[in-house]
Amino acid sequence: LEPGKALSTNQEFMTIVQLRPIQVHLNVTEKDLRHVKKGVQGEAVPTAWPDEKISAEITEVAIIPTGTTTFDATASLELEQGEALGLVPGMTCQVKLVAYENPNALTIPEAGLFHEDDDPQAAFVYLKKGKQSAKQPVEVGEKHKGRVEIVNGLKAGDEILLEKPAN
């Protein structure tokens, strides 16, 4: 827009934005989609203030991808009373979500989990029994960073082998 010049018909020259509440638009990959649901909590770290952590909650997740394997999602940020930070639309941040949490989860190293050759869904471990071992069927839950949640078949204190026994 220049002084003394007119705008063309239907020419956009100004966008009015609302500064609060703050929402973040996310791109969720297909592999992560099963973990990103409405209500999932996490935290956002603004690029401009990397030492700040702001509570975030997923408010919407698209059911159709926008790209080949990317889904749009929206998270709302919860600023503490009086916390302004100078965040404005167009700024970026990194959002980390707590997709699954079970403080009572029993986990084992992924190396200690085995599967039947004829049935890849049938999981088992080798329980250590003195100098012997016993094959123990288990029910598997979530997997993360080399650890596997065991939902059923083991109890705290059970010792397992990380390699198949030589018997």
mmCIF file of C-alpha atoms in Angstrom:
data_model
loop_
_atom_site.group_PDB
_atom_site.id
_atom_site.type_symbol
_atom_site.label_atom_id
_atom_site.label_comp_id
_atom_site.label_asym_id
_atom_site.label_seq_id
_atom_site.Cartn_x
_atom_site.Cartn_y
_atom_site.Cartn_z
ATOM 1 C CA LEU A 1 0.000 0.000 0.000
ATOM 2 C CA GLU A 2 1.473 3.284 -1.078
ATOM 3 C CA PRO A 3 0.239 6.792 -0.213
ATOM 4 C CA GLY A 4 -2.008 8.187 -2.937
ATOM 5 C CA LYS A 5 -2.557 4.797 -4.614
ATOM 6 C CA ALA A 6 -5.763 2.757 -4.551
ATOM 7 C CA LEU A 7 -6.248 -0.884 -3.681
ATOM 8 C CA SER A 8 -7.440 -3.288 -6.335
ATOM 9 C CA THR A 9 -10.820 -4.962 -5.903
ATOM 10 C CA ASN A 10 -10.603 -8.014 -3.602
ATOM 11 C CA GLN A 11 -6.943 -7.278 -2.823
ATOM 12 C CA GLU A 12 -5.947 -8.427 0.646
ATOM 13 C CA PHE A 13 -3.849 -5.813 2.376
ATOM 14 C CA MET A 14 -4.273 -6.528 6.077
ATOM 15 C CA THR A 15 -4.855 -9.513 8.342
ATOM 16 C CA ILE A 16 -6.160 -8.993 11.859
ATOM 17 C CA VAL A 17 -5.063 -11.721 14.233
ATOM 18 C CA GLN A 18 -6.105 -12.604 17.750
ATOM 19 C CA LEU A 19 -3.086 -12.854 20.080
ATOM 20 C CA ARG A 20 -4.751 -15.013 22.745
ATOM 21 C CA PRO A 21 -5.558 -17.819 23.252
ATOM 22 C CA ILE A 22 -2.479 -19.265 21.596
ATOM 23 C CA GLN A 23 -2.882 -22.236 19.309
ATOM 24 C CA VAL A 24 -0.133 -24.179 17.593
ATOM 25 C CA HIS A 25 -0.611 -25.891 14.258
ATOM 26 C CA LEU A 26 1.238 -29.194 14.029
ATOM 27 C CA ASN A 27 2.161 -31.602 11.267
ATOM 28 C CA VAL A 28 1.845 -35.167 12.526
ATOM 29 C CA THR A 29 3.531 -37.962 10.600
ATOM 30 C CA GLU A 30 1.555 -41.091 9.802
ATOM 31 C CA LYS A 31 3.776 -43.219 12.055
ATOM 32 C CA ASP A 32 2.986 -40.960 15.040
ATOM 33 C CA LEU A 33 -0.722 -40.509 14.322
ATOM 34 C CA ARG A 34 -1.851 -43.335 16.642
ATOM 35 C CA HIS A 35 -0.350 -41.456 19.600
ATOM 36 C CA VAL A 36 -1.759 -37.992 18.835
ATOM 37 C CA LYS A 37 -5.374 -37.727 19.986
ATOM 38 C CA LYS A 38 -7.599 -34.977 21.317
ATOM 39 C CA GLY A 39 -6.752 -34.374 24.991
ATOM 40 C CA VAL A 40 -3.144 -35.629 24.831
ATOM 41 C CA GLN A 41 -0.958 -33.410 27.025
ATOM 42 C CA GLY A 42 2.573 -32.185 26.433
ATOM 43 C CA GLU A 43 4.729 -29.108 26.392
ATOM 44 C CA ALA A 44 5.788 -26.515 23.855
ATOM 45 C CA VAL A 45 9.211 -24.881 23.772
ATOM 46 C CA PRO A 46 9.202 -21.601 21.823
ATOM 47 C CA THR A 47 12.118 -21.203 19.410
ATOM 48 C CA ALA A 48 12.666 -17.645 20.670
ATOM 49 C CA TRP A 49 12.720 -18.732 24.347
ATOM 50 C CA PRO A 50 14.272 -22.237 24.451
ATOM 51 C CA ASP A 51 14.365 -22.298 28.273
ATOM 52 C CA GLU A 52 10.580 -21.830 28.550
ATOM 53 C CA LYS A 53 8.204 -24.777 28.710
ATOM 54 C CA ILE A 54 4.501 -24.119 28.140
ATOM 55 C CA SER A 55 1.756 -26.673 28.809
ATOM 56 C CA ALA A 56 0.075 -27.843 25.608
ATOM 57 C CA GLU A 57 -3.000 -29.959 24.875
ATOM 58 C CA ILE A 58 -4.108 -31.429 21.554
ATOM 59 C CA THR A 59 -7.506 -29.974 20.646
ATOM 60 C CA GLU A 60 -7.979 -31.282 17.121
ATOM 61 C CA VAL A 61 -6.497 -33.898 14.774
ATOM 62 C CA ALA A 62 -7.366 -34.191 11.077
ATOM 63 C CA ILE A 63 -8.575 -37.574 9.869
ATOM 64 C CA ILE A 64 -7.411 -37.015 6.283
ATOM 65 C CA PRO A 65 -3.735 -36.312 5.479
ATOM 66 C CA THR A 66 -2.810 -32.955 3.970
ATOM 67 C CA GLY A 67 0.275 -34.305 2.260
ATOM 68 C CA THR A 68 1.346 -37.805 1.430
ATOM 69 C CA THR A 69 1.701 -38.888 5.071
ATOM 70 C CA THR A 70 1.219 -35.749 7.168
ATOM 71 C CA PHE A 71 -1.876 -34.913 9.230
ATOM 72 C CA ASP A 72 -2.764 -31.461 10.585
ATOM 73 C CA ALA A 73 -3.326 -31.112 14.317
ATOM 74 C CA THR A 74 -3.929 -28.195 16.652
ATOM 75 C CA ALA A 75 -2.739 -27.751 20.231
ATOM 76 C CA SER A 76 -3.735 -25.004 22.647
ATOM 77 C CA LEU A 77 -1.051 -23.511 24.887
ATOM 78 C CA GLU A 78 -1.752 -22.748 28.530
ATOM 79 C CA LEU A 79 0.097 -19.634 29.609
ATOM 80 C CA GLU A 80 0.347 -19.011 33.335
ATOM 81 C CA GLN A 81 -1.451 -15.939 34.683
ATOM 82 C CA GLY A 82 0.547 -12.854 33.693
ATOM 83 C CA GLU A 83 2.955 -14.870 31.483
ATOM 84 C CA ALA A 84 3.172 -13.034 28.172
ATOM 85 C CA LEU A 85 6.537 -14.107 26.719
ATOM 86 C CA GLY A 86 5.875 -11.984 23.640
ATOM 87 C CA LEU A 87 4.507 -14.913 21.667
ATOM 88 C CA VAL A 88 2.684 -13.800 18.542
ATOM 89 C CA PRO A 89 1.165 -15.582 15.531
ATOM 90 C CA GLY A 90 3.743 -16.810 13.043
ATOM 91 C CA MET A 91 6.351 -17.798 15.648
ATOM 92 C CA THR A 92 7.515 -21.393 15.913
ATOM 93 C CA CYS A 93 7.996 -23.902 18.694
ATOM 94 C CA GLN A 94 8.736 -27.554 19.296
ATOM 95 C CA VAL A 95 5.927 -29.601 20.843
ATOM 96 C CA LYS A 96 6.613 -32.781 22.805
ATOM 97 C CA LEU A 97 3.642 -34.935 23.761
ATOM 98 C CA VAL A 98 3.178 -37.622 26.377
ATOM 99 C CA ALA A 99 1.553 -40.180 24.101
ATOM 100 C CA TYR A 100 1.445 -43.010 26.626
ATOM 101 C CA GLU A 101 2.185 -43.167 30.313
ATOM 102 C CA ASN A 102 1.915 -46.082 32.697
ATOM 103 C CA PRO A 103 3.910 -45.550 35.894
ATOM 104 C CA ASN A 104 3.320 -49.190 36.873
ATOM 105 C CA ALA A 105 4.485 -50.627 33.556
ATOM 106 C CA LEU A 106 6.735 -53.668 33.665
ATOM 107 C CA THR A 107 9.281 -53.332 30.857
ATOM 108 C CA ILE A 108 12.087 -55.462 29.531
ATOM 109 C CA PRO A 109 14.847 -54.820 27.003
ATOM 110 C CA GLU A 110 13.618 -55.570 23.477
ATOM 111 C CA ALA A 111 16.468 -58.092 23.115
ATOM 112 C CA GLY A 112 14.760 -60.302 25.729
ATOM 113 C CA LEU A 113 11.556 -60.689 23.707
ATOM 114 C CA PHE A 114 11.230 -63.583 21.260
ATOM 115 C CA HIS A 115 8.544 -64.743 18.808
ATOM 116 C CA GLU A 116 7.448 -68.140 17.570
ATOM 117 C CA ASP A 117 8.709 -68.867 14.038
ATOM 118 C CA ASP A 118 5.301 -70.035 12.844
ATOM 119 C CA ASP A 119 3.360 -67.267 14.667
ATOM 120 C CA PRO A 120 5.051 -63.846 14.854
ATOM 121 C CA GLN A 121 2.248 -62.603 17.156
ATOM 122 C CA ALA A 122 3.092 -65.222 19.807
ATOM 123 C CA ALA A 123 5.647 -63.524 22.060
ATOM 124 C CA PHE A 124 7.660 -65.156 24.825
ATOM 125 C CA VAL A 125 10.674 -64.701 27.075
ATOM 126 C CA TYR A 126 13.102 -67.138 28.611
ATOM 127 C CA LEU A 127 12.719 -67.050 32.392
ATOM 128 C CA LYS A 128 15.878 -67.753 34.336
ATOM 129 C CA LYS A 129 15.265 -70.637 36.797
ATOM 130 C CA GLY A 130 18.537 -71.185 38.637
ATOM 131 C CA LYS A 131 20.913 -72.674 36.072
ATOM 132 C CA GLN A 132 17.994 -73.606 33.804
ATOM 133 C CA SER A 133 15.571 -71.524 31.775
ATOM 134 C CA ALA A 134 11.893 -71.887 30.892
ATOM 135 C CA LYS A 135 9.982 -70.489 27.950
ATOM 136 C CA GLN A 136 7.264 -68.123 29.237
ATOM 137 C CA PRO A 137 4.504 -66.699 26.969
ATOM 138 C CA VAL A 138 3.919 -62.956 27.459
ATOM 139 C CA GLU A 139 1.468 -60.331 26.276
ATOM 140 C CA VAL A 140 3.203 -57.258 24.841
ATOM 141 C CA GLY A 141 2.044 -53.655 25.228
ATOM 142 C CA GLU A 142 3.798 -50.519 23.975
ATOM 143 C CA LYS A 143 7.386 -50.341 22.705
ATOM 144 C CA HIS A 144 9.690 -47.356 23.103
ATOM 145 C CA LYS A 145 13.424 -46.760 22.750
ATOM 146 C CA GLY A 146 14.490 -50.390 22.988
ATOM 147 C CA ARG A 147 12.098 -51.273 25.846
ATOM 148 C CA VAL A 148 8.941 -53.369 25.640
ATOM 149 C CA GLU A 149 6.002 -53.206 28.035
ATOM 150 C CA ILE A 150 4.892 -56.630 29.267
ATOM 151 C CA VAL A 151 1.163 -56.534 30.022
ATOM 152 C CA ASN A 152 0.813 -60.149 31.136
ATOM 153 C CA GLY A 153 3.065 -63.154 31.778
ATOM 154 C CA LEU A 154 5.785 -61.654 34.007
ATOM 155 C CA LYS A 155 5.931 -60.128 37.443
ATOM 156 C CA ALA A 156 8.375 -57.723 39.052
ATOM 157 C CA GLY A 157 11.530 -59.543 40.097
ATOM 158 C CA ASP A 158 11.386 -62.210 37.354
ATOM 159 C CA GLU A 159 14.757 -62.630 35.664
ATOM 160 C CA ILE A 160 14.866 -63.167 31.921
ATOM 161 C CA LEU A 161 17.576 -64.085 29.441
ATOM 162 C CA LEU A 162 18.534 -61.623 26.707
ATOM 163 C CA GLU A 163 19.630 -64.450 24.388
ATOM 164 C CA LYS A 164 18.139 -67.830 23.493
ATOM 165 C CA PRO A 165 19.591 -70.513 25.738
ATOM 166 C CA ALA A 166 21.999 -73.001 24.145
ATOM 167 C CA ASN A 167 19.908 -76.100 25.150
#
